[in-house]
PDB file of C-alpha atoms in Angstrom:
ATOM      1  CA  MET A   1     -14.893  54.135 -10.085  1.00  0.00           C
ATOM      2  CA  ASN A   2     -17.839  53.039 -12.228  1.00  0.00           C
ATOM      3  CA  LYS A   3     -19.451  49.794 -11.932  1.00  0.00           C
ATOM      4  CA  THR A   4     -17.689  48.289 -14.956  1.00  0.00           C
ATOM      5  CA  HIS A   5     -14.206  49.159 -13.666  1.00  0.00           C
ATOM      6  CA  PHE A   6     -15.301  47.889 -10.164  1.00  0.00           C
ATOM      7  CA  LYS A   7     -16.441  44.482 -11.525  1.00  0.00           C
ATOM      8  CA  LEU A   8     -13.231  44.177 -13.475  1.00  0.00           C
ATOM      9  CA  PHE A   9     -11.074  45.113 -10.284  1.00  0.00           C
ATOM     10  CA  ALA A  10     -13.149  42.631  -8.213  1.00  0.00           C
ATOM     11  CA  ALA A  11     -12.608  39.856 -10.817  1.00  0.00           C
ATOM     12  CA  PHE A  12      -9.032  40.515 -11.012  1.00  0.00           C
ATOM     13  CA  LEU A  13      -8.509  40.333  -7.050  1.00  0.00           C
ATOM     14  CA  LEU A  14     -10.555  37.038  -7.224  1.00  0.00           C
ATOM     15  CA  GLY A  15      -8.219  35.601  -9.922  1.00  0.00           C
ATOM     16  CA  THR A  16      -5.148  36.606  -8.030  1.00  0.00           C
ATOM     17  CA  SER A  17      -6.555  35.111  -4.851  1.00  0.00           C
ATOM     18  CA  PHE A  18      -7.401  31.727  -6.638  1.00  0.00           C
ATOM     19  CA  LEU A  19      -3.962  31.498  -8.247  1.00  0.00           C
ATOM     20  CA  GLN A  20      -2.202  32.241  -4.969  1.00  0.00           C
ATOM     21  CA  THR A  21      -4.158  29.427  -3.199  1.00  0.00           C
ATOM     22  CA  LYS A  22      -3.614  27.071  -6.031  1.00  0.00           C
ATOM     23  CA  ALA A  23       0.310  28.027  -5.868  1.00  0.00           C
ATOM     24  CA  GLN A  24       0.144  27.182  -2.089  1.00  0.00           C
ATOM     25  CA  GLU A  25      -1.328  23.624  -2.701  1.00  0.00           C
ATOM     26  CA  THR A  26       1.201  20.738  -2.198  1.00  0.00           C
ATOM     27  CA  LEU A  27       0.639  18.317  -5.021  1.00  0.00           C
ATOM     28  CA  LEU A  28       1.923  14.844  -5.860  1.00  0.00           C
ATOM     29  CA  LEU A  29       1.894  13.468  -2.509  1.00  0.00           C
ATOM     30  CA  ARG A  30       1.957   9.772  -2.429  1.00  0.00           C
ATOM     31  CA  ASN A  31       2.176   6.594  -0.239  1.00  0.00           C
ATOM     32  CA  PRO A  32       0.386   7.690   2.708  1.00  0.00           C
ATOM     33  CA  SER A  33       0.648   6.022   5.995  1.00  0.00           C
ATOM     34  CA  ILE A  34      -1.177   6.990   9.153  1.00  0.00           C
ATOM     35  CA  SER A  35      -0.496   6.241  12.922  1.00  0.00           C
ATOM     36  CA  ALA A  36      -2.356   7.369  16.196  1.00  0.00           C
ATOM     37  CA  ASN A  37      -0.603  10.690  16.006  1.00  0.00           C
ATOM     38  CA  ASN A  38       0.993  11.435  12.705  1.00  0.00           C
ATOM     39  CA  ILE A  39       0.704  10.900   8.800  1.00  0.00           C
ATOM     40  CA  ALA A  40       3.852   9.954   6.745  1.00  0.00           C
ATOM     41  CA  PHE A  41       3.996  10.262   3.015  1.00  0.00           C
ATOM     42  CA  VAL A  42       6.405  10.691  -0.085  1.00  0.00           C
ATOM     43  CA  TYR A  43       6.879  14.001  -1.739  1.00  0.00           C
ATOM     44  CA  GLY A  44       9.766  14.802  -4.050  1.00  0.00           C
ATOM     45  CA  GLY A  45      11.372  11.295  -3.553  1.00  0.00           C
ATOM     46  CA  ASP A  46      11.611  11.938   0.243  1.00  0.00           C
ATOM     47  CA  ILE A  47       9.723  10.816   3.329  1.00  0.00           C
ATOM     48  CA  TRP A  48       7.841  13.672   5.181  1.00  0.00           C
ATOM     49  CA  ILE A  49       5.868  13.300   8.376  1.00  0.00           C
ATOM     50  CA  ALA A  50       3.061  15.603   9.820  1.00  0.00           C
ATOM     51  CA  ASP A  51       0.687  15.726  12.784  1.00  0.00           C
ATOM     52  CA  LYS A  52      -2.633  13.692  12.226  1.00  0.00           C
ATOM     53  CA  ASN A  53      -4.433  16.970  11.238  1.00  0.00           C
ATOM     54  CA  GLY A  54      -1.915  17.882   8.638  1.00  0.00           C
ATOM     55  CA  ALA A  55       0.019  20.358  10.765  1.00  0.00           C
ATOM     56  CA  ASN A  56       3.778  20.736  11.419  1.00  0.00           C
ATOM     57  CA  PRO A  57       4.867  18.845   8.026  1.00  0.00           C
ATOM     58  CA  ARG A  58       8.774  18.124   8.320  1.00  0.00           C
ATOM     59  CA  ARG A  59      10.998  16.042   6.166  1.00  0.00           C
ATOM     60  CA  LEU A  60      12.501  12.903   7.621  1.00  0.00           C
ATOM     61  CA  THR A  61      14.974  11.963   4.559  1.00  0.00           C
ATOM     62  CA  THR A  62      17.180  13.948   2.601  1.00  0.00           C
ATOM     63  CA  ASN A  63      19.136  11.539   0.835  1.00  0.00           C
ATOM     64  CA  PRO A  64      19.187  12.125  -2.993  1.00  0.00           C
ATOM     65  CA  GLY A  65      18.264   8.275  -3.415  1.00  0.00           C
ATOM     66  CA  VAL A  66      14.455   7.777  -3.831  1.00  0.00           C
ATOM     67  CA  GLU A  67      12.349   6.700  -0.908  1.00  0.00           C
ATOM     68  CA  GLN A  68       9.095   5.058  -0.842  1.00  0.00           C
ATOM     69  CA  ASN A  69       6.500   3.002   1.115  1.00  0.00           C
ATOM     70  CA  PRO A  70       6.625   4.687   4.567  1.00  0.00           C
ATOM     71  CA  MET A  71       4.893   2.533   7.174  1.00  0.00           C
ATOM     72  CA  PHE A  72       4.711   3.195  10.815  1.00  0.00           C
ATOM     73  CA  SER A  73       5.549   0.604  13.525  1.00  0.00           C
ATOM     74  CA  PRO A  74       2.723  -0.670  15.478  1.00  0.00           C
ATOM     75  CA  ASP A  75       3.676   1.560  18.503  1.00  0.00           C
ATOM     76  CA  GLY A  76       3.827   4.482  16.001  1.00  0.00           C
ATOM     77  CA  LYS A  77       7.608   5.446  16.958  1.00  0.00           C
ATOM     78  CA  LYS A  78       9.265   4.316  13.997  1.00  0.00           C
ATOM     79  CA  VAL A  79       9.004   4.478  10.102  1.00  0.00           C
ATOM     80  CA  ALA A  80      10.095   1.874   7.768  1.00  0.00           C
ATOM     81  CA  PHE A  81      10.522   2.477   4.048  1.00  0.00           C
ATOM     82  CA  THR A  82      11.907   1.382   0.787  1.00  0.00           C
ATOM     83  CA  GLY A  83      15.002   3.148  -0.045  1.00  0.00           C
ATOM     84  CA  ASN A  84      17.075   3.192  -3.179  1.00  0.00           C
ATOM     85  CA  TYR A  85      20.677   4.149  -1.763  1.00  0.00           C
ATOM     86  CA  ASP A  86      24.030   3.269  -3.466  1.00  0.00           C
ATOM     87  CA  GLY A  87      22.316   1.606  -6.567  1.00  0.00           C
ATOM     88  CA  ASN A  88      20.530  -0.899  -4.273  1.00  0.00           C
ATOM     89  CA  THR A  89      16.736  -1.026  -3.094  1.00  0.00           C
ATOM     90  CA  ASP A  90      16.696  -2.098   0.502  1.00  0.00           C
ATOM     91  CA  VAL A  91      14.370  -1.619   3.596  1.00  0.00           C
ATOM     92  CA  TYR A  92      15.266   1.109   5.950  1.00  0.00           C
ATOM     93  CA  VAL A  93      13.865   2.373   9.499  1.00  0.00           C
ATOM     94  CA  ILE A  94      14.008   5.877  10.838  1.00  0.00           C
ATOM     95  CA  PRO A  95      12.582   7.177  14.252  1.00  0.00           C
ATOM     96  CA  VAL A  96       9.716   9.651  13.785  1.00  0.00           C
ATOM     97  CA  THR A  97      11.669  12.369  15.483  1.00  0.00           C
ATOM     98  CA  GLY A  98      14.207  12.092  12.739  1.00  0.00           C
ATOM     99  CA  GLY A  99      17.856  10.920  12.612  1.00  0.00           C
ATOM    100  CA  GLU A 100      19.971   8.641  10.544  1.00  0.00           C
ATOM    101  CA  PRO A 101      18.155   5.843   8.645  1.00  0.00           C
ATOM    102  CA  LYS A 102      19.151   2.262   9.730  1.00  0.00           C
ATOM    103  CA  ARG A 103      19.529  -0.129   6.994  1.00  0.00           C
ATOM    104  CA  ILE A 104      17.705  -3.398   7.564  1.00  0.00           C
ATOM    105  CA  THR A 105      18.393  -5.581   4.399  1.00  0.00           C
ATOM    106  CA  TYR A 106      21.662  -6.061   2.695  1.00  0.00           C
ATOM    107  CA  HIS A 107      20.901  -8.485   0.024  1.00  0.00           C
ATOM    108  CA  PRO A 108      21.923  -7.421  -3.544  1.00  0.00           C
ATOM    109  CA  SER A 109      18.207  -8.453  -4.722  1.00  0.00           C
ATOM    110  CA  SER A 110      15.550  -5.618  -4.588  1.00  0.00           C
ATOM    111  CA  ASP A 111      13.667  -5.710  -1.142  1.00  0.00           C
ATOM    112  CA  VAL A 112      10.388  -3.722  -1.189  1.00  0.00           C
ATOM    113  CA  LEU A 113       8.784  -3.121   2.167  1.00  0.00           C
ATOM    114  CA  ARG A 114       5.319  -4.445   2.740  1.00  0.00           C
ATOM    115  CA  GLY A 115       4.764  -3.771   6.614  1.00  0.00           C
ATOM    116  CA  TRP A 116       5.519  -4.766  10.256  1.00  0.00           C
ATOM    117  CA  LEU A 117       4.963  -8.061  12.100  1.00  0.00           C
ATOM    118  CA  ASN A 118       5.741  -6.289  15.459  1.00  0.00           C
ATOM    119  CA  ASN A 119       7.483  -3.252  16.770  1.00  0.00           C
ATOM    120  CA  ASP A 120      10.934  -5.102  16.097  1.00  0.00           C
ATOM    121  CA  GLU A 121      10.237  -6.812  12.692  1.00  0.00           C
ATOM    122  CA  VAL A 122       9.295  -5.753   9.363  1.00  0.00           C
ATOM    123  CA  TYR A 123       8.438  -7.861   6.269  1.00  0.00           C
ATOM    124  CA  TYR A 124       9.044  -7.301   2.596  1.00  0.00           C
ATOM    125  CA  THR A 125       9.070  -8.537  -1.023  1.00  0.00           C
ATOM    126  CA  THR A 126      12.130  -9.853  -2.323  1.00  0.00           C
ATOM    127  CA  SER A 127      13.446 -11.518  -5.524  1.00  0.00           C
ATOM    128  CA  ARG A 128      16.404 -13.398  -3.940  1.00  0.00           C
ATOM    129  CA  ASP A 129      14.740 -16.999  -4.484  1.00  0.00           C
ATOM    130  CA  PHE A 130      14.126 -16.196  -8.094  1.00  0.00           C
ATOM    131  CA  THR A 131      16.650 -19.083  -8.773  1.00  0.00           C
ATOM    132  CA  TYR A 132      14.002 -21.522  -7.179  1.00  0.00           C
ATOM    133  CA  ALA A 133      10.551 -19.795  -7.869  1.00  0.00           C
ATOM    134  CA  LEU A 134       8.788 -17.879 -10.589  1.00  0.00           C
ATOM    135  CA  SER A 135       7.900 -15.159  -8.461  1.00  0.00           C
ATOM    136  CA  PRO A 136       8.934 -13.263  -5.583  1.00  0.00           C
ATOM    137  CA  ARG A 137       8.727 -14.262  -1.865  1.00  0.00           C
ATOM    138  CA  LEU A 138       8.049 -12.557   1.433  1.00  0.00           C
ATOM    139  CA  TYR A 139      10.794 -12.243   4.093  1.00  0.00           C
ATOM    140  CA  SER A 140      10.914 -10.857   7.449  1.00  0.00           C
ATOM    141  CA  SER A 141      13.852  -9.233   9.436  1.00  0.00           C
ATOM    142  CA  ASN A 142      14.407  -8.235  12.929  1.00  0.00           C
ATOM    143  CA  ILE A 143      15.298  -4.259  12.869  1.00  0.00           C
ATOM    144  CA  GLN A 144      17.549  -5.053  16.142  1.00  0.00           C
ATOM    145  CA  MET A 145      19.566  -8.046  14.801  1.00  0.00           C
ATOM    146  CA  SER A 146      21.412  -7.430  11.316  1.00  0.00           C
ATOM    147  CA  GLY A 147      21.409 -10.512   9.009  1.00  0.00           C
ATOM    148  CA  MET A 148      18.383 -12.236  10.646  1.00  0.00           C
ATOM    149  CA  ASP A 149      16.371 -12.419   7.431  1.00  0.00           C
ATOM    150  CA  LYS A 150      14.084 -15.455   6.981  1.00  0.00           C
ATOM    151  CA  ALA A 151      11.533 -16.545   4.602  1.00  0.00           C
ATOM    152  CA  LEU A 152       7.905 -16.592   5.465  1.00  0.00           C
ATOM    153  CA  ILE A 153       6.049 -20.012   4.900  1.00  0.00           C
ATOM    154  CA  MET A 154       4.301 -19.054   1.757  1.00  0.00           C
ATOM    155  CA  PRO A 155       6.739 -20.025  -1.264  1.00  0.00           C
ATOM    156  CA  GLU A 156       5.537 -17.588  -3.555  1.00  0.00           C
ATOM    157  CA  ALA A 157       4.101 -14.109  -2.350  1.00  0.00           C
ATOM    158  CA  THR A 158       4.285 -10.662  -3.836  1.00  0.00           C
ATOM    159  CA  GLN A 159       2.083  -8.767  -1.150  1.00  0.00           C
ATOM    160  CA  GLY A 160       0.464 -10.031   2.032  1.00  0.00           C
ATOM    161  CA  SER A 161      -1.049  -9.166   5.411  1.00  0.00           C
ATOM    162  CA  PRO A 162      -1.548 -11.131   8.358  1.00  0.00           C
ATOM    163  CA  SER A 163      -4.478 -11.786  10.696  1.00  0.00           C
ATOM    164  CA  ALA A 164      -4.227 -10.127  14.120  1.00  0.00           C
ATOM    165  CA  ASP A 165      -3.260 -13.437  15.857  1.00  0.00           C
ATOM    166  CA  GLY A 166      -0.702 -14.333  12.907  1.00  0.00           C
ATOM    167  CA  ARG A 167      -2.536 -17.496  12.017  1.00  0.00           C
ATOM    168  CA  TYR A 168      -3.638 -16.722   8.744  1.00  0.00           C
ATOM    169  CA  TRP A 169      -2.097 -14.722   5.719  1.00  0.00           C
ATOM    170  CA  ALA A 170      -4.076 -12.870   2.803  1.00  0.00           C
ATOM    171  CA  TYR A 171      -1.473 -12.549  -0.071  1.00  0.00           C
ATOM    172  CA  ILE A 172      -1.359 -12.706  -3.815  1.00  0.00           C
ATOM    173  CA  LYS A 173       1.387 -14.809  -5.974  1.00  0.00           C
ATOM    174  CA  ASN A 174       1.320 -12.682  -9.081  1.00  0.00           C
ATOM    175  CA  THR A 175       2.979  -9.436  -9.165  1.00  0.00           C
ATOM    176  CA  ASP A 176       0.684  -6.305  -8.763  1.00  0.00           C
ATOM    177  CA  PRO A 177      -0.118  -4.761 -12.117  1.00  0.00           C
ATOM    178  CA  THR A 178      -0.776  -1.217 -10.502  1.00  0.00           C
ATOM    179  CA  GLU A 179       2.982  -1.386  -9.422  1.00  0.00           C
ATOM    180  CA  ARG A 180       4.469  -2.023 -12.733  1.00  0.00           C
ATOM    181  CA  ASP A 181       5.816   1.156 -14.447  1.00  0.00           C
ATOM    182  CA  ARG A 182       5.033   2.065 -17.912  1.00  0.00           C
ATOM    183  CA  VAL A 183       2.705  -0.986 -18.212  1.00  0.00           C
ATOM    184  CA  ALA A 184      -0.888  -0.619 -19.467  1.00  0.00           C
ATOM    185  CA  PHE A 185      -2.812  -2.879 -17.306  1.00  0.00           C
ATOM    186  CA  LYS A 186      -6.407  -1.273 -17.435  1.00  0.00           C
ATOM    187  CA  ARG A 187      -8.851  -4.108 -17.832  1.00  0.00           C
ATOM    188  CA  TYR A 188      -6.199  -6.762 -18.185  1.00  0.00           C
ATOM    189  CA  ARG A 189      -7.580 -10.159 -18.230  1.00  0.00           C
ATOM    190  CA  GLY A 190      -4.701 -12.326 -18.960  1.00  0.00           C
ATOM    191  CA  GLY A 191      -3.072 -15.284 -17.110  1.00  0.00           C
ATOM    192  CA  GLY A 192      -1.226 -13.076 -15.033  1.00  0.00           C
ATOM    193  CA  MET A 193      -4.148 -11.817 -13.118  1.00  0.00           C
ATOM    194  CA  PRO A 194      -3.528 -11.729  -9.324  1.00  0.00           C
ATOM    195  CA  THR A 195      -5.800 -13.665  -7.029  1.00  0.00           C
ATOM    196  CA  ILE A 196      -5.896 -13.018  -3.366  1.00  0.00           C
ATOM    197  CA  TRP A 197      -5.147 -16.555  -1.331  1.00  0.00           C
ATOM    198  CA  ILE A 198      -5.799 -16.997   2.271  1.00  0.00           C
ATOM    199  CA  PHE A 199      -3.348 -19.219   3.957  1.00  0.00           C
ATOM    200  CA  ASP A 200      -3.676 -21.072   7.173  1.00  0.00           C
ATOM    201  CA  THR A 201      -0.265 -21.354   8.873  1.00  0.00           C
ATOM    202  CA  LYS A 202      -1.378 -24.216  11.105  1.00  0.00           C
ATOM    203  CA  THR A 203      -3.531 -26.541   8.765  1.00  0.00           C
ATOM    204  CA  LYS A 204      -1.556 -25.306   5.750  1.00  0.00           C
ATOM    205  CA  GLU A 205      -4.795 -25.052   4.089  1.00  0.00           C
ATOM    206  CA  ILE A 206      -5.420 -22.371   1.188  1.00  0.00           C
ATOM    207  CA  GLU A 207      -8.646 -20.748  -0.015  1.00  0.00           C
ATOM    208  CA  THR A 208      -8.914 -17.947  -2.325  1.00  0.00           C
ATOM    209  CA  ILE A 209     -11.211 -14.848  -2.396  1.00  0.00           C
ATOM    210  CA  PRO A 210     -13.920 -15.542  -5.232  1.00  0.00           C
ATOM    211  CA  ASN A 211     -13.156 -13.437  -8.193  1.00  0.00           C
ATOM    212  CA  VAL A 212     -14.679 -12.864 -11.541  1.00  0.00           C
ATOM    213  CA  LYS A 213     -11.691 -12.470 -14.036  1.00  0.00           C
ATOM    214  CA  SER A 214     -10.372  -9.437 -12.294  1.00  0.00           C
ATOM    215  CA  ASN A 215      -7.232  -8.099 -10.808  1.00  0.00           C
ATOM    216  CA  ASP A 216      -7.326  -8.267  -6.963  1.00  0.00           C
ATOM    217  CA  VAL A 217      -4.352  -6.795  -5.213  1.00  0.00           C
ATOM    218  CA  LYS A 218      -3.211  -4.917  -2.080  1.00  0.00           C
ATOM    219  CA  PRO A 219      -4.806  -7.182   0.513  1.00  0.00           C
ATOM    220  CA  LEU A 220      -5.049  -5.692   4.062  1.00  0.00           C
ATOM    221  CA  TRP A 221      -6.493  -7.774   7.144  1.00  0.00           C
ATOM    222  CA  LEU A 222      -8.412  -5.829   9.774  1.00  0.00           C
ATOM    223  CA  GLY A 223     -10.465  -8.022  12.158  1.00  0.00           C
ATOM    224  CA  THR A 224     -12.390 -10.710  10.360  1.00  0.00           C
ATOM    225  CA  LYS A 225     -12.209  -8.875   6.965  1.00  0.00           C
ATOM    226  CA  VAL A 226      -9.631  -8.535   4.203  1.00  0.00           C
ATOM    227  CA  TYR A 227      -9.810  -5.425   2.263  1.00  0.00           C
ATOM    228  CA  PHE A 228      -8.528  -5.084  -1.276  1.00  0.00           C
ATOM    229  CA  LEU A 229      -8.629  -3.247  -4.416  1.00  0.00           C
ATOM    230  CA  SER A 230     -10.408  -5.044  -7.413  1.00  0.00           C
ATOM    231  CA  ASP A 231     -11.219  -3.916 -11.051  1.00  0.00           C
ATOM    232  CA  ARG A 232     -13.934  -6.550 -11.096  1.00  0.00           C
ATOM    233  CA  ASP A 233     -16.371  -3.693 -12.157  1.00  0.00           C
ATOM    234  CA  LYS A 234     -13.924  -2.438 -14.995  1.00  0.00           C
ATOM    235  CA  ILE A 235     -12.988   0.368 -12.519  1.00  0.00           C
ATOM    236  CA  VAL A 236     -10.657   0.050  -9.503  1.00  0.00           C
ATOM    237  CA  ASN A 237     -12.707   0.005  -6.299  1.00  0.00           C
ATOM    238  CA  ILE A 238     -12.058  -1.108  -2.732  1.00  0.00           C
ATOM    239  CA  PHE A 239     -13.722  -4.133  -1.439  1.00  0.00           C
ATOM    240  CA  SER A 240     -13.943  -6.112   1.541  1.00  0.00           C
ATOM    241  CA  TYR A 241     -14.278  -9.936   2.166  1.00  0.00           C
ATOM    242  CA  ASP A 242     -15.485 -11.127   5.462  1.00  0.00           C
ATOM    243  CA  THR A 243     -13.657 -14.442   6.392  1.00  0.00           C
ATOM    244  CA  LYS A 244     -16.446 -15.559   8.758  1.00  0.00           C
ATOM    245  CA  CYS A 245     -19.510 -15.026   6.710  1.00  0.00           C
ATOM    246  CA  ILE A 246     -18.035 -14.773   3.184  1.00  0.00           C
ATOM    247  CA  PHE A 247     -19.624 -11.592   2.621  1.00  0.00           C
ATOM    248  CA  ARG A 248     -18.186  -9.072   0.356  1.00  0.00           C
ATOM    249  CA  THR A 249     -18.546  -5.511   0.346  1.00  0.00           C
ATOM    250  CA  ILE A 250     -17.759  -2.489  -1.952  1.00  0.00           C
ATOM    251  CA  LEU A 251     -16.655   0.431   0.017  1.00  0.00           C
ATOM    252  CA  HIS A 252     -16.038   2.902  -2.661  1.00  0.00           C
ATOM    253  CA  HIS A 253     -16.816   3.269  -6.179  1.00  0.00           C
ATOM    254  CA  HIS A 254     -16.278   5.735  -9.127  1.00  0.00           C
ATOM    255  CA  SER A 255     -19.302   5.094 -11.211  1.00  0.00           C
ATOM    256  CA  ALA A 256     -22.628   3.190 -10.427  1.00  0.00           C
ATOM    257  CA  PRO A 257     -22.250  -0.166 -12.138  1.00  0.00           C
ATOM    258  CA  LYS A 258     -24.737  -3.184 -12.070  1.00  0.00           C
ATOM    259  CA  TYR A 259     -23.864  -5.472  -9.253  1.00  0.00           C
ATOM    260  CA  THR A 260     -24.288  -9.262  -9.422  1.00  0.00           C
ATOM    261  CA  SER A 261     -24.153 -11.972  -7.144  1.00  0.00           C
ATOM    262  CA  ASP A 262     -22.367 -15.279  -7.602  1.00  0.00           C
ATOM    263  CA  SER A 263     -22.666 -18.387  -5.470  1.00  0.00           C
ATOM    264  CA  ALA A 264     -20.134 -17.307  -2.862  1.00  0.00           C
ATOM    265  CA  ALA A 265     -20.616 -13.660  -2.170  1.00  0.00           C
ATOM    266  CA  LYS A 266     -22.989 -10.560  -2.423  1.00  0.00           C
ATOM    267  CA  TYR A 267     -22.269  -7.195  -3.221  1.00  0.00           C
ATOM    268  CA  THR A 268     -23.395  -4.078  -1.468  1.00  0.00           C
ATOM    269  CA  THR A 269     -22.425  -0.265  -2.009  1.00  0.00           C
ATOM    270  CA  LEU A 270     -21.974   1.633   0.957  1.00  0.00           C
ATOM    271  CA  VAL A 271     -21.129   5.116  -0.576  1.00  0.00           C
TER     272      VAL A 271
END
């Protein structure tokens, strides 16, 4: 075999190996959630779970309906998710070991899971109060007692996250534009821009995370900080807001924009 034939043969083998590797990749994994031992995610409209290192993936749900938003309970033993079964969107819970999903909500309005309050209680967005409010509201339900739905104290809330002691909530009232199907929201600067509010359940006082005409969504409370997504730099990045020293940090960015400070916060790029 001469050198030309050898090079062609080697290139063919490399190309074949590359295609085989690409064919083995699992794409379009969505809605990841992590616990101490496992990772849950959505693939093909079903909930899957794997070991924390990615090994041993297995499917938890097989219903032809669409499941989304899997979230582990604080002890990591259960996964709650939003399921569209029988023509209605409700909250369900399933053990990490598998089994039949347990339906938690039964209201005909859409109920979209947002998180866990403790190992026995989930909270979710629902539009059941549309008769009295202009936006959805957060409700909670005990997974052990059917029909024990109760509204959280905020009269209007689409997303939210409580502080560790449960006293404060970081939430948004307007809907999240990133969750709207077939809607172009990039660099939207209209009156529907969501702002993150911080609510004190004891004093009933409210403050807002300072924004600069931006869409601030998906607040997550960890320690003294609220993490959230924002497009204040024209690109959606992860920010943090320290509720104790009022210090805001960019955790990840896709470009190198110029940062400016306002009277309430400073910006620092970590990566």
